[in-house]
Amino acid sequence: MLYEYWFGLNAQRKRLLKKMPPEPLKSFLSTPFPDPNLPINEVELLALDFETTGLNRNTDRILSIGYTNIQKGVISLKNSQHFLVNTQVKLSKENVHIHNIMDSEQATGLPVDQVIARLLQDLTGKVMLVHFAQVELSFLKQACIQLYGMAPVFPVIDTLMMAKRRLDLSDTPYEPSKLRLISLREEFKLPPHHEHNALNDALATAELFLAMLNKNHQGAKTSVKSVQL
C-alpha cells in the first residue's frame, strides 16, 4: 500500500498533473486511474492497436489507430473507433502491402493531433489493453512529447506479456513466434482474423484477453494488478 501511495501510477499521475500540462493531457491526468486491486469486471478497458510505418518511434509515423471497449468483462463494440492518420509522407511499397492503405486513402485521414486528442479522451479513466505494448506505448508517448511537450503514464495490460509469463513458468523452451497475436489466438481456439487493420487487431486482442482470463486466471474476477504491467 505504501509503495502504491508514493510510487504507483496514480501517484505518478498526480505529480505530472502538477506540471500544468496543456489540454487534452490535463483532462486525461485529472481523472484517477482505476484501482489496480479491483477485478476486471469493475473497470473499463480500452483495447488498442496502432498501425505504423515502421518500428522506430523517432522516424516512423502512426498510420492508423483502432480501439474497442471492454466493460464489465464484456467487449462493447458500441463506441469502437478506427482512424486513419494523414502522415503527410509518401508510403513505401512495403507499407501499402502490409496495411492495404494507399497514399490516396491516408491523405483523407485526420491530422495526428486530432486523433491523439480523441484517443486520450476515450482512454481517460480506463486501462489500456494491447498486444506487445512496446509499440503503442513508445509511439503514443513520442506523439505526446511532440504535441504537448510531455508524456503521461498509462495503466497497461499486455496480452503478449501475460502469455510470456505463463510460458516462462513452464520452464520449457518455446519459439518466440508462439507469442504472436495470431499464434495465441490459434492456441486459445479463436478464429483467424484479418491482421494489420488497427480495429481488427484491437478486437482480436480483446477476445484473446478474455479467453486467457477464463482459461488461466479467475475470469472477469481477476484483479487488474495480477495482469497489469
Short mmCIF file of C-alpha atoms in Angstrom, two decimals:
data_model
loop_
_atom_site.label_atom_id
_atom_site.label_comp_id
_atom_site.label_asym_id
_atom_site.label_seq_id
_atom_site.Cartn_x
_atom_site.Cartn_y
_atom_site.Cartn_z
CA MET A 1 0.00 0.00 0.00
CA LEU A 2 2.78 2.42 0.96
CA TYR A 3 4.64 1.73 -2.31
CA GLU A 4 1.46 2.29 -4.31
CA TYR A 5 0.80 5.55 -2.44
CA TRP A 6 4.21 7.04 -3.23
CA PHE A 7 5.27 5.33 -6.45
CA GLY A 8 2.13 3.84 -8.02
CA LEU A 9 0.70 5.05 -11.31
CA ASN A 10 -1.82 7.32 -9.62
CA ALA A 11 0.99 8.93 -7.60
CA GLN A 12 2.93 9.50 -10.84
CA ARG A 13 -0.24 10.84 -12.47
CA LYS A 14 -0.71 13.41 -9.69
CA ARG A 15 2.92 14.56 -9.94
CA LEU A 16 2.62 15.03 -13.71
CA LEU A 17 -0.63 16.97 -13.22
CA LYS A 18 1.20 19.49 -11.00
CA LYS A 19 3.34 20.42 -14.00
CA MET A 20 0.23 22.02 -15.51
CA PRO A 21 0.14 20.10 -18.78
CA PRO A 22 -1.85 21.56 -21.68
CA GLU A 23 -5.14 20.09 -22.84
CA PRO A 24 -6.00 17.32 -23.54
CA LEU A 25 -3.31 15.95 -21.22
CA LYS A 26 -4.66 17.98 -18.31
CA SER A 27 -8.10 16.39 -18.58
CA PHE A 28 -6.57 12.93 -19.05
CA LEU A 29 -4.38 13.25 -15.96
CA SER A 30 -7.13 14.85 -13.85
CA THR A 31 -9.10 11.59 -13.79
CA PRO A 32 -7.78 8.86 -11.45
CA PHE A 33 -6.68 5.57 -12.97
CA PRO A 34 -8.72 2.51 -11.97
CA ASP A 35 -7.76 0.95 -8.63
CA PRO A 36 -5.46 -1.98 -9.56
CA ASN A 37 -6.97 -4.02 -6.72
CA LEU A 38 -10.36 -4.08 -8.45
CA PRO A 39 -11.45 -7.07 -10.54
CA ILE A 40 -11.56 -6.73 -14.32
CA ASN A 41 -15.37 -6.67 -14.36
CA GLU A 42 -15.35 -3.47 -12.28
CA VAL A 43 -13.03 -1.43 -14.51
CA GLU A 44 -13.20 -0.23 -18.10
CA LEU A 45 -10.51 -1.26 -20.56
CA LEU A 46 -9.69 0.14 -23.97
CA ALA A 47 -8.25 -2.49 -26.33
CA LEU A 48 -5.95 -0.51 -28.61
CA ASP A 49 -3.82 -1.07 -31.69
CA PHE A 50 -1.59 1.19 -33.78
CA GLU A 51 -0.51 0.54 -37.34
CA THR A 52 2.72 2.39 -38.05
CA THR A 53 5.05 2.95 -41.00
CA GLY A 54 7.83 1.15 -39.08
CA LEU A 55 9.03 0.38 -35.57
CA ASN A 56 11.23 3.41 -34.92
CA ARG A 57 9.23 5.93 -32.90
CA ASN A 58 11.67 8.71 -33.82
CA THR A 59 11.50 8.32 -37.59
CA ASP A 60 8.31 6.36 -38.33
CA ARG A 61 4.72 7.59 -38.15
CA ILE A 62 1.40 6.39 -36.77
CA LEU A 63 -0.67 5.34 -39.79
CA SER A 64 -3.93 4.27 -38.14
CA ILE A 65 -5.43 3.78 -34.67
CA GLY A 66 -8.23 1.41 -33.71
CA TYR A 67 -9.81 0.63 -30.38
CA THR A 68 -12.76 -1.02 -28.71
CA ASN A 69 -14.02 -1.14 -25.13
CA ILE A 70 -14.35 -3.87 -22.52
CA GLN A 71 -16.98 -3.06 -19.92
CA LYS A 72 -17.97 -5.39 -17.06
CA GLY A 73 -15.81 -8.10 -18.61
CA VAL A 74 -17.64 -7.93 -21.95
CA ILE A 75 -16.49 -6.47 -25.28
CA SER A 76 -18.61 -3.47 -26.23
CA LEU A 77 -18.45 -2.59 -29.92
CA LYS A 78 -20.75 0.41 -29.46
CA ASN A 79 -18.01 3.00 -29.13
CA SER A 80 -15.31 1.32 -31.22
CA GLN A 81 -13.24 3.66 -33.35
CA HIS A 82 -10.89 3.42 -36.33
CA PHE A 83 -8.94 6.46 -37.50
CA LEU A 84 -6.65 6.85 -40.48
CA VAL A 85 -3.87 9.35 -39.83
CA ASN A 86 -2.57 11.66 -42.52
CA THR A 87 1.18 11.11 -42.11
CA GLN A 88 1.98 13.72 -44.79
CA VAL A 89 4.69 11.39 -46.13
CA LYS A 90 4.58 9.04 -49.13
CA LEU A 91 4.08 5.44 -48.06
CA SER A 92 6.56 2.78 -49.09
CA LYS A 93 5.50 -0.23 -51.17
CA GLU A 94 6.03 -2.36 -48.05
CA ASN A 95 3.62 -0.19 -46.06
CA VAL A 96 0.97 -0.41 -48.76
CA HIS A 97 1.41 -4.19 -48.97
CA ILE A 98 1.19 -4.73 -45.18
CA HIS A 99 -1.61 -2.33 -44.32
CA ASN A 100 -3.53 -2.16 -47.61
CA ILE A 101 -3.64 1.61 -47.21
CA MET A 102 -2.84 3.68 -50.29
CA ASP A 103 -1.47 7.23 -50.29
CA SER A 104 -4.82 8.49 -51.57
CA GLU A 105 -6.57 6.91 -48.56
CA GLN A 106 -4.17 8.16 -45.91
CA ALA A 107 -4.43 11.64 -47.42
CA THR A 108 -8.08 11.62 -46.30
CA GLY A 109 -7.03 10.80 -42.73
CA LEU A 110 -7.14 13.15 -39.78
CA PRO A 111 -4.15 15.15 -38.52
CA VAL A 112 -2.30 13.23 -35.80
CA ASP A 113 -3.06 15.87 -33.15
CA GLN A 114 -6.81 15.38 -33.59
CA VAL A 115 -6.53 11.59 -33.39
CA ILE A 116 -4.28 11.61 -30.30
CA ALA A 117 -6.59 14.10 -28.56
CA ARG A 118 -9.59 11.85 -29.24
CA LEU A 119 -7.68 8.77 -28.08
CA LEU A 120 -6.69 10.44 -24.79
CA GLN A 121 -10.29 11.49 -24.26
CA ASP A 122 -11.58 7.95 -24.79
CA LEU A 123 -8.75 6.42 -22.72
CA THR A 124 -9.45 8.64 -19.70
CA GLY A 125 -10.14 6.64 -16.55
CA LYS A 126 -9.51 3.31 -18.31
CA VAL A 127 -6.81 0.65 -18.52
CA MET A 128 -5.08 0.30 -21.88
CA LEU A 129 -5.11 -3.25 -23.30
CA VAL A 130 -2.63 -4.05 -26.06
CA HIS A 131 -0.64 -6.89 -27.57
CA PHE A 132 3.09 -6.06 -27.45
CA ALA A 133 2.75 -2.78 -25.58
CA GLN A 134 6.18 -1.54 -26.59
CA VAL A 135 4.86 -0.31 -29.95
CA GLU A 136 1.73 1.51 -28.74
CA LEU A 137 3.40 2.96 -25.63
CA SER A 138 6.51 4.21 -27.39
CA PHE A 139 4.62 5.80 -30.31
CA LEU A 140 1.92 7.31 -28.08
CA LYS A 141 4.45 8.80 -25.66
CA GLN A 142 6.52 10.15 -28.53
CA ALA A 143 3.42 11.74 -30.08
CA CYS A 144 2.51 13.33 -26.72
CA ILE A 145 6.02 14.75 -26.32
CA GLN A 146 5.90 16.22 -29.82
CA LEU A 147 2.39 17.64 -29.39
CA TYR A 148 2.33 18.68 -25.71
CA GLY A 149 5.93 18.71 -24.57
CA MET A 150 5.50 15.84 -22.09
CA ALA A 151 4.29 12.24 -21.95
CA PRO A 152 1.83 10.88 -19.39
CA VAL A 153 1.86 7.47 -17.70
CA PHE A 154 -0.69 4.81 -18.59
CA PRO A 155 -2.05 1.74 -16.80
CA VAL A 156 -1.41 -1.09 -19.29
CA ILE A 157 -2.24 -4.76 -19.68
CA ASP A 158 -0.20 -6.54 -22.37
CA THR A 159 -1.52 -9.89 -23.63
CA LEU A 160 1.94 -10.75 -25.01
CA MET A 161 3.49 -10.35 -21.56
CA MET A 162 0.67 -12.36 -19.98
CA ALA A 163 1.45 -15.20 -22.39
CA LYS A 164 5.22 -14.85 -21.90
CA ARG A 165 4.93 -15.12 -18.11
CA ARG A 166 2.88 -18.30 -18.46
CA LEU A 167 5.29 -19.88 -20.94
CA ASP A 168 8.34 -18.86 -18.89
CA LEU A 169 6.86 -20.56 -15.81
CA SER A 170 6.50 -23.80 -17.75
CA ASP A 171 10.32 -23.96 -17.88
CA THR A 172 10.08 -25.42 -21.39
CA PRO A 173 11.80 -23.85 -24.41
CA TYR A 174 9.41 -22.24 -26.88
CA GLU A 175 9.59 -20.41 -30.19
CA PRO A 176 9.14 -16.60 -29.93
CA SER A 177 6.56 -16.92 -32.70
CA LYS A 178 4.23 -18.54 -30.14
CA LEU A 179 3.80 -15.05 -28.66
CA ARG A 180 2.38 -13.57 -31.85
CA LEU A 181 -1.23 -12.47 -31.65
CA ILE A 182 -2.27 -14.86 -34.43
CA SER A 183 -0.47 -17.80 -32.77
CA LEU A 184 -2.03 -17.17 -29.36
CA ARG A 185 -5.50 -16.84 -30.88
CA GLU A 186 -4.99 -20.22 -32.51
CA GLU A 187 -3.83 -21.71 -29.19
CA PHE A 188 -6.96 -20.41 -27.45
CA LYS A 189 -9.23 -21.75 -30.23
CA LEU A 190 -10.18 -18.31 -31.50
CA PRO A 191 -10.96 -17.87 -35.23
CA PRO A 192 -8.41 -16.29 -37.61
CA HIS A 193 -8.74 -12.56 -38.08
CA HIS A 194 -7.68 -10.05 -40.74
CA GLU A 195 -4.32 -8.76 -39.48
CA HIS A 196 -2.75 -5.31 -39.82
CA ASN A 197 -6.00 -3.43 -39.54
CA ALA A 198 -5.90 -1.45 -36.30
CA LEU A 199 -9.51 -2.04 -35.29
CA ASN A 200 -9.40 -5.74 -36.23
CA ASP A 201 -6.22 -6.23 -34.19
CA ALA A 202 -7.67 -4.32 -31.23
CA LEU A 203 -10.77 -6.52 -31.26
CA ALA A 204 -8.62 -9.65 -31.70
CA THR A 205 -6.59 -8.60 -28.64
CA ALA A 206 -9.74 -8.04 -26.58
CA GLU A 207 -11.05 -11.51 -27.48
CA LEU A 208 -7.68 -13.10 -26.66
CA PHE A 209 -7.52 -11.31 -23.32
CA LEU A 210 -10.92 -12.59 -22.20
CA ALA A 211 -10.05 -16.12 -23.36
CA MET A 212 -6.78 -16.01 -21.39
CA LEU A 213 -8.56 -14.75 -18.29
CA ASN A 214 -11.11 -17.56 -18.46
CA LYS A 215 -8.55 -20.31 -19.03
CA ASN A 216 -5.55 -19.24 -16.96
CA HIS A 217 -6.92 -16.85 -14.35
CA GLN A 218 -10.20 -16.23 -12.50
CA GLY A 219 -12.18 -14.90 -15.44
CA ALA A 220 -13.57 -11.40 -15.05
CA LYS A 221 -12.95 -11.61 -11.29
CA THR A 222 -9.18 -11.48 -11.93
CA SER A 223 -7.67 -8.39 -10.31
CA VAL A 224 -6.17 -5.73 -12.56
CA LYS A 225 -2.87 -5.79 -10.65
CA SER A 226 -2.37 -9.51 -11.30
CA VAL A 227 -2.19 -8.93 -15.07
CA GLN A 228 -1.13 -5.27 -15.34
CA LEU A 229 2.40 -4.38 -16.45
#
